Tab-separated table of C-alpha atoms in Angstrom:
chain	number	residue	atom	x	y	z
X	9	UNK	CA	-14.249	9.634	19.373
X	10	UNK	CA	-10.489	9.457	19.338
X	11	UNK	CA	-8.246	6.473	19.827
X	12	UNK	CA	-4.515	6.071	20.026
X	13	UNK	CA	-3.026	2.909	18.595
X	14	UNK	CA	0.136	1.949	16.772
X	15	UNK	CA	0.214	-0.786	14.172
X	16	UNK	CA	3.106	-2.600	12.601
X	17	UNK	CA	0.971	-4.650	10.244
X	18	UNK	CA	-1.504	-2.856	7.966
X	19	UNK	CA	-3.769	-5.925	7.704
X	20	UNK	CA	-4.231	-5.849	11.492
X	21	UNK	CA	-4.992	-2.127	11.276
X	22	UNK	CA	-7.580	-2.836	8.598
X	23	UNK	CA	-9.242	-5.508	10.754
X	24	UNK	CA	-9.313	-3.183	13.762
X	25	UNK	CA	-10.926	-0.376	11.759
X	26	UNK	CA	-13.564	-2.776	10.440
X	27	UNK	CA	-14.409	-3.948	13.953
X	28	UNK	CA	-15.083	-0.326	14.981
X	29	UNK	CA	-17.041	0.230	11.784
X	30	UNK	CA	-19.324	-2.689	12.644
X	31	UNK	CA	-19.878	-1.101	16.053
X	32	UNK	CA	-20.944	2.149	14.378
X	33	UNK	CA	-17.709	4.141	14.459
X	34	UNK	CA	-16.503	5.340	11.087
X	35	UNK	CA	-12.955	6.568	10.611
X	36	UNK	CA	-12.619	10.177	9.459
X	37	UNK	CA	-9.008	11.053	10.183
X	38	UNK	CA	-5.652	9.403	10.884
X	39	UNK	CA	-2.428	11.114	11.725
X	40	UNK	CA	1.084	9.774	11.694
X	41	UNK	CA	1.316	9.727	15.464
X	42	UNK	CA	-1.295	6.968	15.595
X	43	UNK	CA	-4.342	9.043	16.519
X	44	UNK	CA	-7.516	7.806	14.872
X	45	UNK	CA	-10.600	10.035	14.820
X	46	UNK	CA	-14.026	8.446	14.387
X	47	UNK	CA	-17.569	9.677	13.890
X	48	UNK	CA	-20.671	7.692	14.778
X	49	UNK	CA	-22.622	6.180	11.921
X	50	UNK	CA	-25.934	4.363	11.600
X	51	UNK	CA	-24.691	2.397	8.613
X	52	UNK	CA	-23.643	-1.132	9.460
X	53	UNK	CA	-23.122	-2.382	5.936
X	54	UNK	CA	-19.838	-0.700	5.079
X	55	UNK	CA	-16.331	-2.001	4.640
X	56	UNK	CA	-13.015	-0.183	5.015
X	57	UNK	CA	-9.797	-1.093	3.211
X	58	UNK	CA	-6.264	0.246	3.268
X	59	UNK	CA	-4.329	0.801	0.069
X	60	UNK	CA	-0.707	1.771	-0.210
X	61	UNK	CA	0.233	4.023	-3.073
X	62	UNK	CA	2.683	6.918	-3.255
X	63	UNK	CA	0.807	9.693	-5.062
X	64	UNK	CA	3.397	12.256	-6.020
X	65	UNK	CA	1.258	15.089	-7.375
X	66	UNK	CA	-2.180	16.577	-6.815
X	67	UNK	CA	-3.091	15.327	-10.271
X	68	UNK	CA	-2.236	11.762	-9.273
X	69	UNK	CA	-4.331	12.099	-6.114
X	70	UNK	CA	-7.339	13.439	-8.042
X	71	UNK	CA	-7.073	10.680	-10.605
X	72	UNK	CA	-6.800	8.081	-7.872
X	73	UNK	CA	-9.831	9.378	-5.993
X	74	UNK	CA	-11.901	9.750	-9.165
X	75	UNK	CA	-11.291	6.156	-10.234
X	76	UNK	CA	-12.064	4.734	-6.798
X	77	UNK	CA	-15.214	6.865	-6.645
X	78	UNK	CA	-16.460	5.268	-9.851
X	79	UNK	CA	-16.368	1.961	-7.977
X	80	UNK	CA	-18.127	3.401	-4.933
X	81	UNK	CA	-15.038	3.813	-2.716
X	82	UNK	CA	-14.732	7.042	-0.728
X	83	UNK	CA	-11.212	8.165	0.108
X	84	UNK	CA	-11.609	9.088	3.769
X	85	UNK	CA	-8.081	9.552	4.989
X	86	UNK	CA	-4.575	9.753	3.637
X	87	UNK	CA	-3.370	12.585	1.420
X	88	UNK	CA	-0.822	13.534	-1.188
X	89	UNK	CA	2.586	12.368	-0.037
X	90	UNK	CA	1.066	10.181	2.674
X	91	UNK	CA	1.057	6.753	1.210
X	92	UNK	CA	-1.504	4.870	3.289
X	93	UNK	CA	-4.969	5.443	1.877
X	94	UNK	CA	-8.148	4.563	3.727
X	95	UNK	CA	-11.078	3.725	1.487
X	96	UNK	CA	-14.625	2.981	2.526
X	97	UNK	CA	-17.676	1.765	0.666
X	98	UNK	CA	-21.078	0.202	1.050
X	99	UNK	CA	-20.693	-3.568	0.762
X	100	UNK	CA	-21.687	-5.156	-2.523
X	101	UNK	CA	-20.395	-8.155	-4.472
X	102	UNK	CA	-16.887	-6.695	-4.683
X	103	UNK	CA	-15.445	-5.713	-1.302
X	104	UNK	CA	-11.736	-6.006	-2.040
X	105	UNK	CA	-9.320	-3.584	-3.662
X	106	UNK	CA	-7.406	-6.195	-5.656
X	107	UNK	CA	-8.941	-8.880	-7.791
X	108	UNK	CA	-5.921	-10.739	-9.122
X	109	UNK	CA	-2.619	-12.084	-7.780
X	110	UNK	CA	-0.236	-9.835	-9.752
X	111	UNK	CA	-1.882	-6.660	-8.476
X	112	UNK	CA	-1.987	-7.929	-4.899
X	113	UNK	CA	1.666	-8.945	-5.101
X	114	UNK	CA	2.422	-5.459	-6.454
X	115	UNK	CA	0.852	-3.944	-3.316
X	116	UNK	CA	3.190	-5.928	-1.050
X	117	UNK	CA	6.118	-5.039	-3.287
X	118	UNK	CA	5.315	-1.325	-2.892
X	119	UNK	CA	5.139	-1.777	0.879
X	120	UNK	CA	8.466	-3.636	0.938
X	121	UNK	CA	10.168	-0.901	-1.078
X	122	UNK	CA	8.729	1.751	1.225
X	123	UNK	CA	9.904	0.119	4.464
X	124	UNK	CA	13.242	-0.893	2.985
X	125	UNK	CA	13.911	2.746	2.081
X	126	UNK	CA	12.453	4.132	5.304
X	127	UNK	CA	14.768	1.909	7.393
X	128	UNK	CA	17.776	3.893	6.172
X	129	UNK	CA	16.798	6.987	8.188
X	130	UNK	CA	16.765	5.539	11.746
X	131	UNK	CA	19.691	3.329	10.736
X	132	UNK	CA	21.840	6.435	10.170
X	133	UNK	CA	20.897	7.761	13.637
X	134	UNK	CA	21.859	4.411	15.154
X	135	UNK	CA	25.499	5.186	14.595
X	136	UNK	CA	25.799	8.805	15.605
X	137	UNK	CA	28.288	9.546	18.316
X	138	UNK	CA	25.936	9.745	21.326
X	139	UNK	CA	24.100	6.597	20.368
X	140	UNK	CA	27.214	4.472	20.163
X	141	UNK	CA	28.408	5.794	23.530
X	142	UNK	CA	25.125	5.068	25.261
X	143	UNK	CA	24.757	1.531	23.917
X	144	UNK	CA	28.002	0.407	25.502
X	145	UNK	CA	28.197	2.747	28.431
X	146	UNK	CA	24.821	3.801	29.858
X	147	UNK	CA	26.677	5.700	32.624
X	148	UNK	CA	27.677	8.282	30.010
X	149	UNK	CA	24.028	9.363	29.803
X	150	UNK	CA	24.469	10.929	33.277
X	151	UNK	CA	25.973	14.330	32.634
X	152	UNK	CA	26.419	15.527	36.262
X	153	UNK	CA	30.115	16.270	36.839
X	154	UNK	CA	31.780	13.794	39.162
X	155	UNK	CA	28.543	11.896	39.842
X	156	UNK	CA	30.183	8.481	39.972
X	157	UNK	CA	32.738	9.671	42.564
X	158	UNK	CA	30.096	10.980	44.971
X	159	UNK	CA	29.169	9.030	48.092
X	160	UNK	CA	26.005	7.965	49.907
X	161	UNK	CA	23.233	10.538	50.095
X	162	UNK	CA	24.984	12.993	47.757
X	163	UNK	CA	25.268	10.270	45.185
X	164	UNK	CA	21.698	8.993	45.559
X	165	UNK	CA	20.033	12.387	45.364
X	166	UNK	CA	22.066	13.418	42.309
X	167	UNK	CA	21.600	9.985	40.763
X	168	UNK	CA	17.830	9.916	41.275
X	169	UNK	CA	17.519	13.517	40.124
X	170	UNK	CA	19.216	12.794	36.850
X	171	UNK	CA	17.792	9.331	36.186
X	172	UNK	CA	14.693	10.538	34.294
X	173	UNK	CA	16.906	12.637	31.998
X	174	UNK	CA	19.399	9.847	31.484
X	175	UNK	CA	16.527	7.489	30.801
X	176	UNK	CA	15.251	9.841	28.103
X	177	UNK	CA	18.696	10.066	26.498
X	178	UNK	CA	19.147	6.318	26.493
X	179	UNK	CA	15.636	5.470	25.370
X	180	UNK	CA	15.796	7.959	22.504
X	181	UNK	CA	18.853	6.262	21.049
X	182	UNK	CA	17.411	2.791	21.632
X	183	UNK	CA	14.199	3.876	19.934
X	184	UNK	CA	16.153	4.351	16.693
X	185	UNK	CA	17.306	0.804	17.095
X	186	UNK	CA	13.765	-0.469	17.609
X	187	UNK	CA	12.350	1.565	14.712
X	188	UNK	CA	15.049	0.245	12.399
X	189	UNK	CA	14.185	-3.306	13.456
X	190	UNK	CA	10.457	-2.758	12.874
X	191	UNK	CA	11.070	-1.285	9.414
X	192	UNK	CA	13.419	-4.088	8.442
X	193	UNK	CA	10.978	-6.661	9.781
X	194	UNK	CA	8.219	-5.133	7.642
X	195	UNK	CA	10.523	-5.017	4.653
X	196	UNK	CA	11.290	-8.752	4.839
X	197	UNK	CA	7.743	-9.756	5.731
X	198	UNK	CA	6.120	-7.835	2.853
X	199	UNK	CA	8.836	-8.984	0.456
X	200	UNK	CA	8.071	-12.622	1.386
X	201	UNK	CA	4.322	-12.115	1.072
X	202	UNK	CA	4.782	-10.578	-2.393
X	203	UNK	CA	6.863	-13.556	-3.496
X	204	UNK	CA	4.379	-16.034	-2.069
X	205	UNK	CA	1.497	-14.472	-3.969
X	206	UNK	CA	3.541	-14.283	-7.159
X	207	UNK	CA	4.478	-17.959	-6.997
X	208	UNK	CA	0.869	-19.126	-6.769
X	209	UNK	CA	-0.006	-20.863	-9.991
Z	10	UNK	CA	12.585	-14.383	-33.003
Z	11	UNK	CA	12.813	-12.567	-29.713
Z	12	UNK	CA	9.410	-11.862	-28.369
Z	13	UNK	CA	8.450	-8.609	-26.719
Z	14	UNK	CA	9.305	-8.579	-23.008
Z	15	UNK	CA	5.797	-7.331	-22.166
Z	16	UNK	CA	4.368	-10.699	-23.169
Z	17	UNK	CA	2.526	-12.642	-21.948
Z	18	UNK	CA	-0.040	-10.181	-20.604
Z	19	UNK	CA	-1.937	-11.105	-17.458
Z	20	UNK	CA	-5.543	-12.111	-17.939
Z	21	UNK	CA	-6.708	-8.824	-16.387
Z	22	UNK	CA	-4.407	-6.701	-18.550
Z	23	UNK	CA	-5.412	-8.555	-21.699
Z	24	UNK	CA	-9.107	-7.908	-21.066
Z	25	UNK	CA	-8.524	-4.249	-20.193
Z	26	UNK	CA	-6.628	-3.730	-23.435
Z	27	UNK	CA	-9.270	-5.619	-25.352
Z	28	UNK	CA	-11.892	-3.195	-24.037
Z	29	UNK	CA	-9.726	-0.149	-24.719
Z	30	UNK	CA	-9.743	-0.726	-28.452
Z	31	UNK	CA	-12.639	1.697	-27.982
Z	32	UNK	CA	-12.359	4.667	-25.562
Z	33	UNK	CA	-13.735	3.906	-22.085
Z	34	UNK	CA	-13.572	5.177	-18.490
Z	35	UNK	CA	-12.820	3.154	-15.360
Z	36	UNK	CA	-16.160	1.711	-14.359
Z	37	UNK	CA	-17.147	0.991	-17.958
Z	38	UNK	CA	-13.916	-0.960	-18.427
Z	39	UNK	CA	-14.811	-3.126	-15.441
Z	40	UNK	CA	-18.355	-3.747	-16.712
Z	41	UNK	CA	-17.235	-4.631	-20.219
Z	42	UNK	CA	-14.521	-6.961	-18.943
Z	43	UNK	CA	-17.060	-8.751	-16.773
Z	44	UNK	CA	-19.344	-9.145	-19.772
Z	45	UNK	CA	-16.614	-10.317	-22.141
Z	46	UNK	CA	-15.227	-12.838	-19.655
Z	47	UNK	CA	-18.728	-14.218	-19.017
Z	48	UNK	CA	-18.509	-13.057	-15.405
Z	49	UNK	CA	-15.166	-14.727	-14.684
Z	50	UNK	CA	-13.077	-11.561	-14.345
Z	51	UNK	CA	-14.460	-8.874	-12.105
Z	52	UNK	CA	-11.784	-6.221	-11.769
Z	53	UNK	CA	-11.539	-4.438	-8.423
Z	54	UNK	CA	-10.741	-0.723	-8.227
Z	55	UNK	CA	-7.150	-1.049	-7.016
Z	56	UNK	CA	-6.288	-3.600	-9.657
Z	57	UNK	CA	-7.692	-1.363	-12.367
Z	58	UNK	CA	-5.875	1.696	-11.016
Z	59	UNK	CA	-2.556	-0.165	-11.023
Z	60	UNK	CA	-3.148	-1.574	-14.498
Z	61	UNK	CA	-4.025	1.838	-15.953
Z	62	UNK	CA	-0.981	3.514	-14.354
Z	63	UNK	CA	1.204	0.737	-15.685
Z	64	UNK	CA	-0.225	0.811	-19.206
Z	65	UNK	CA	0.111	4.606	-19.304
Z	66	UNK	CA	3.743	4.361	-18.245
Z	67	UNK	CA	4.445	1.783	-20.938
Z	68	UNK	CA	2.550	3.983	-23.435
Z	69	UNK	CA	0.226	1.150	-24.387
Z	70	UNK	CA	-2.786	3.346	-23.618
Z	71	UNK	CA	-3.292	7.108	-23.476
Z	72	UNK	CA	-5.672	9.460	-21.738
Z	73	UNK	CA	-8.187	11.244	-23.942
Z	74	UNK	CA	-9.023	14.885	-23.347
Z	75	UNK	CA	-12.629	14.914	-22.260
Z	76	UNK	CA	-13.618	18.450	-21.270
Z	77	UNK	CA	-14.156	19.049	-17.567
Z	78	UNK	CA	-15.351	15.572	-16.692
Z	79	UNK	CA	-13.648	14.145	-13.616
Z	80	UNK	CA	-13.853	10.687	-15.104
Z	81	UNK	CA	-10.839	9.970	-17.240
Z	82	UNK	CA	-11.263	8.237	-20.575
Z	83	UNK	CA	-8.540	5.969	-21.954
Z	84	UNK	CA	-7.832	4.346	-25.306
Z	85	UNK	CA	-5.224	1.996	-26.785
Z	86	UNK	CA	-2.200	3.512	-28.562
Z	87	UNK	CA	-0.680	2.113	-31.772
Z	88	UNK	CA	1.941	0.333	-29.673
Z	89	UNK	CA	-0.848	-1.029	-27.469
Z	90	UNK	CA	-2.720	-2.437	-30.458
Z	91	UNK	CA	0.406	-4.157	-31.643
Z	92	UNK	CA	1.116	-5.792	-28.261
Z	93	UNK	CA	-2.501	-6.883	-27.892
Z	94	UNK	CA	-2.369	-8.455	-31.366
Z	95	UNK	CA	0.851	-10.288	-30.543
Z	96	UNK	CA	-0.595	-11.702	-27.329
Z	97	UNK	CA	-3.768	-12.835	-29.109
Z	98	UNK	CA	-1.609	-14.600	-31.699
Z	99	UNK	CA	0.390	-16.261	-28.926
Z	100	UNK	CA	-2.756	-17.580	-27.259
Z	101	UNK	CA	-4.268	-18.640	-30.584
Z	102	UNK	CA	-1.238	-20.745	-31.229
Z	103	UNK	CA	-1.405	-22.331	-27.788
Z	104	UNK	CA	-5.094	-23.211	-28.038
Z	105	UNK	CA	-4.610	-24.646	-31.530
Z	106	UNK	CA	-2.154	-27.167	-30.082
Z	107	UNK	CA	-4.650	-28.569	-27.616
Z	108	UNK	CA	-5.773	-32.067	-28.612
Z	109	UNK	CA	-9.491	-32.377	-29.121
Z	110	UNK	CA	-9.983	-28.636	-29.509
Z	111	UNK	CA	-12.229	-27.331	-32.288
Z	112	UNK	CA	-9.282	-26.396	-34.506
Z	113	UNK	CA	-7.900	-29.900	-34.456
Z	114	UNK	CA	-11.069	-31.820	-34.977
Z	115	UNK	CA	-11.009	-31.933	-38.789
Z	116	UNK	CA	-9.368	-35.165	-39.930
């Protein structure tokens, strides 16, 4: 079974995956475009957790998997370079990945750093020439020569013909804006969560 | 005297280092810590992974070559022993100040 879904918050993603797991659908693959692939399973006593860790080399990945395996966690999705890791195990007394506040705070700190850095990329695109033009003057997204001087039916047919293309141009530049906002939102949210956990006595 | 910036250790880190006075692999570390802490500290996998990576980076522990085994074995370095000793001394001092504790009961 395949499902398409986009998540901003990894805790919500985790919950969603666990709901499917309880229904007998076990995650086997995730790709960056938000496509989740599941297989059916008879096991109802499993739990899935998401960890966030940038594993730079194959050696790091092997080490990471080996240690989690010792604790019964299978690394089902997420690879070298991809920093979200999906881990699954049969429930026992210990069904969490982090057992103390400093290590949980460190997780949120890693997430904050990741989104803070990632926000730079769409932010740069926000200010390229086309983008700035389209924000303030959506008419510029219509490239037909002399379109705005045409009259009546000429105008409407040319206008309607080009609207889907103009819409694509405009929405692509606005999408950079939205992505930047989402990344910054995540950055601040995870930063705050990390601080909150750290300040617990 | 300026104390080492690595101090104080967290409870989890202290126990991990305590165990690693002798070589041990991941799951064994968790079991021994649970035993030593009388069941109070049960380290989860992610916490242990982070602690090991951190201690390796700070060169307080090192990985031991252990043939082809996938399980990695770790042990305290000289520097690690020193830091562990300093933190134990710190806590000893603090507990000795507590009124009504065993150390203070002699009159």
